[in-house]
Short mmCIF file of C-alpha atoms in Angstrom, two decimals:
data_model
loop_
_atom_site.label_atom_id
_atom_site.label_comp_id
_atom_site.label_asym_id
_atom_site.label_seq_id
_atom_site.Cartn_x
_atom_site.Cartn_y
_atom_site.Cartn_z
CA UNK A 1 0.00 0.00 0.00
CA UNK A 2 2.62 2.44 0.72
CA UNK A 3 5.06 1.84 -2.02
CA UNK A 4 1.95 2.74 -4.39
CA UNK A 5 2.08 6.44 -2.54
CA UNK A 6 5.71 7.58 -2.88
CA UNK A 7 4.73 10.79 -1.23
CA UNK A 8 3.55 8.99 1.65
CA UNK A 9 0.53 10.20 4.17
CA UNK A 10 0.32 13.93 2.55
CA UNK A 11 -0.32 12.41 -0.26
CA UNK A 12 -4.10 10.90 0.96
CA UNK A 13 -6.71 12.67 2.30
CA UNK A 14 -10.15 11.58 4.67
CA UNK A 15 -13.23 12.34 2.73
CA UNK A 16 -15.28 14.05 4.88
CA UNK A 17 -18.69 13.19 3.47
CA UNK A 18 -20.43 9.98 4.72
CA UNK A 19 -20.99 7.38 2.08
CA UNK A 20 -22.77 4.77 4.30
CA UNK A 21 -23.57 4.53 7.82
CA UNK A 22 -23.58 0.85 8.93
CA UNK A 23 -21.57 -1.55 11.29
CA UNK A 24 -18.63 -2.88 10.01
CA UNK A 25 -16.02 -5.15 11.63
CA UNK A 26 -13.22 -7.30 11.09
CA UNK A 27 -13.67 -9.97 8.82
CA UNK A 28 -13.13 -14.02 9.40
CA UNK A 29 -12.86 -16.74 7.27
CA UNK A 30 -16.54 -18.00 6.75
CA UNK A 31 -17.34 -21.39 8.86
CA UNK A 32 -14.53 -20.34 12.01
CA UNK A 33 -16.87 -19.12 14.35
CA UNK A 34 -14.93 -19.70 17.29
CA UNK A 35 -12.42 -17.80 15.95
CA UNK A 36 -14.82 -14.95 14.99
CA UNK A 37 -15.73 -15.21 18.57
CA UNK A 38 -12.56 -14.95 20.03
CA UNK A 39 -12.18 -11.94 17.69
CA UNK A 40 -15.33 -10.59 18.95
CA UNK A 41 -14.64 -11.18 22.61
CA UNK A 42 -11.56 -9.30 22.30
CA UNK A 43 -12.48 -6.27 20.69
CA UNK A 44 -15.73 -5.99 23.17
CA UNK A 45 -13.07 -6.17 26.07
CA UNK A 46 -11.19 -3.23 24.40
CA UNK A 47 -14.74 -1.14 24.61
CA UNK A 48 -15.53 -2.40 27.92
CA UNK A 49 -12.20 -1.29 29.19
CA UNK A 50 -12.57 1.93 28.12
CA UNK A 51 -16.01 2.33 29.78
CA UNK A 52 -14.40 1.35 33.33
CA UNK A 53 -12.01 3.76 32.33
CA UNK A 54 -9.43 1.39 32.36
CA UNK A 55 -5.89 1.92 30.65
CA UNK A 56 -2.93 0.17 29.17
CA UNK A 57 -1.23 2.61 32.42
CA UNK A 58 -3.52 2.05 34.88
CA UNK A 59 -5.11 -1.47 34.53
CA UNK A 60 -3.00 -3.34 37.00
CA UNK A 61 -4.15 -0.77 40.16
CA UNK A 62 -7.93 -1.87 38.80
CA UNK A 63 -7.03 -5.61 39.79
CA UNK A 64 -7.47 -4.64 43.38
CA UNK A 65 -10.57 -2.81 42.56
CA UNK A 66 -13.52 -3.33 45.11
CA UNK A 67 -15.91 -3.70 42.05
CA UNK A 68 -16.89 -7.36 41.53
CA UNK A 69 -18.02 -6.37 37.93
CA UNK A 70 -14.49 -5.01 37.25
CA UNK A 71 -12.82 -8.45 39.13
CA UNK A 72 -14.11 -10.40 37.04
CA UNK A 73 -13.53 -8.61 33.87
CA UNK A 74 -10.00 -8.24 34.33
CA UNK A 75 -9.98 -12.21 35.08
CA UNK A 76 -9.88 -12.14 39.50
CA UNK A 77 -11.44 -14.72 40.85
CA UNK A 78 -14.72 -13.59 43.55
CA UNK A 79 -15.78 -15.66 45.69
CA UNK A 80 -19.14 -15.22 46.59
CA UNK A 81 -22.02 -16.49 48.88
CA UNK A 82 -22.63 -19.07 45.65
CA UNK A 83 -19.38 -19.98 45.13
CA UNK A 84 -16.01 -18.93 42.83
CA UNK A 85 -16.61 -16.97 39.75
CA UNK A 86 -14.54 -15.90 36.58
CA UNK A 87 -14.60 -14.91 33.20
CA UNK A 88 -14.78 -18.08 31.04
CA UNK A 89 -16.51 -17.28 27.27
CA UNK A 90 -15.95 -20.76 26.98
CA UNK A 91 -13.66 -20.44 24.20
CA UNK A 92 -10.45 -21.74 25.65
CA UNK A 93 -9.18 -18.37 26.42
CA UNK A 94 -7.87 -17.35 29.92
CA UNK A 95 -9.75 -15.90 32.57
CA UNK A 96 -7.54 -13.07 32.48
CA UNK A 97 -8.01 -12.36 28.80
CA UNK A 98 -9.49 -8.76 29.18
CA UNK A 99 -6.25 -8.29 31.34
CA UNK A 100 -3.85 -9.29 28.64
CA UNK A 101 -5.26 -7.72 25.52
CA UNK A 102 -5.34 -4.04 27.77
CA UNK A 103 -1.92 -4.19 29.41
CA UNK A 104 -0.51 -5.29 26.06
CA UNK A 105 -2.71 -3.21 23.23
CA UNK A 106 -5.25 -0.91 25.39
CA UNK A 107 -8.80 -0.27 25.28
CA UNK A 108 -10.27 0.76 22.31
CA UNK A 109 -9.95 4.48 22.51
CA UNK A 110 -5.72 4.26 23.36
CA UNK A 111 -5.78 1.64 19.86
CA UNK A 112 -8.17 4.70 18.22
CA UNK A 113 -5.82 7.81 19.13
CA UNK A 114 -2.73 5.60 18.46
CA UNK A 115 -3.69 4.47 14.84
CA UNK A 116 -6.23 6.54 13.08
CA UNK A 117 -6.10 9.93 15.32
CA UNK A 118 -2.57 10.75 12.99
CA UNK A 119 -4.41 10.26 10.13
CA UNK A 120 -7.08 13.44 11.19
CA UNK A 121 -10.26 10.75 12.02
CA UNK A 122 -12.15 11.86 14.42
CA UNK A 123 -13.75 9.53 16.97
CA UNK A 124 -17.43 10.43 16.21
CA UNK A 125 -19.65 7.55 15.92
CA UNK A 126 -16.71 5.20 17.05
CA UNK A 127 -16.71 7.15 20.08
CA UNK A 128 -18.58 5.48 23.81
CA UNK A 129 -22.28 5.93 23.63
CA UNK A 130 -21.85 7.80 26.65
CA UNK A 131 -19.91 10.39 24.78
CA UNK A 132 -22.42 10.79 22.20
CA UNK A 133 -20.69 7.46 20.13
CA UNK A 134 -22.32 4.37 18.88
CA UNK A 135 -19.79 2.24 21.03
CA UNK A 136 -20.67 0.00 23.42
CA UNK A 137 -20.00 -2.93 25.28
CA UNK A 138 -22.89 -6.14 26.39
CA UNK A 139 -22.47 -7.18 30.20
CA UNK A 140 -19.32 -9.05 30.64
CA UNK A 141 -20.97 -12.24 32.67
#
């Protein structure tokens, strides 16, 4: 892709008109629907995170948060009145998972500013819902 812009970035420019407005995503090979959920999973933990407010910087001081919700997000195992419970999609991923893919990538707004921020995209409808977005994250249970 690059080599076919010698001028590089300056050369490109973000349209700002809107030619559709509909979810898109990443894209599996049809039939691999674990892996599609596995995909899925991770990217919802990258929204989720960013609705705790949780950071690449700051998610190891949320392990010791007092929120049960946030526990077992980040892959600590509660014990309640019922018993032990953790994160388990049932994929063969670790408990932990949502841990691993913040600490190492971020949530979804560090991967926004880091990649597509330089280009001059704004966050608008890939921003939270709470910030006026279309962005958001189902119940981690």
């Amino acid at each position: 892709f690059r080599s076919a812009y010698p001028d590089g970035a300056d050369s490109l420019v973000i349209l700002p008109e809107v030619f559709s407005k509909e979810p898109l995503g990443p894209a599996v090979l049809d039939g691999d629907t674990e892996w599609a959920q596995v995909v899925n999973w991770a990217i919802l933990a990258t929204i989720q995170a960013e609705e705790f407010g949780i950071t690449s910087a700051n998610v190891d001081s949320f392990l010791t948060s007092e929120d049960v919700t946030i526990q077992r997000f980040l892959g600590v195992e509660i014990t309640t009145d019922e018993g032990s419970a953790v994160l388990d999609p049932g994929l063969g991923l670790p408990t932990d998972f949502a841990y691993q893919i913040v600490s190492q990538v971020g949530n979804y707004g560090e991967i926004f500013e880091r990649h597509l921020s330089p280009l001059g995209l704004e966050r608008g409808v890939n921003a939270l819902w709470t910030d006026g977005g279309l962005m958001y994250a189902p119940p981690f249970r």
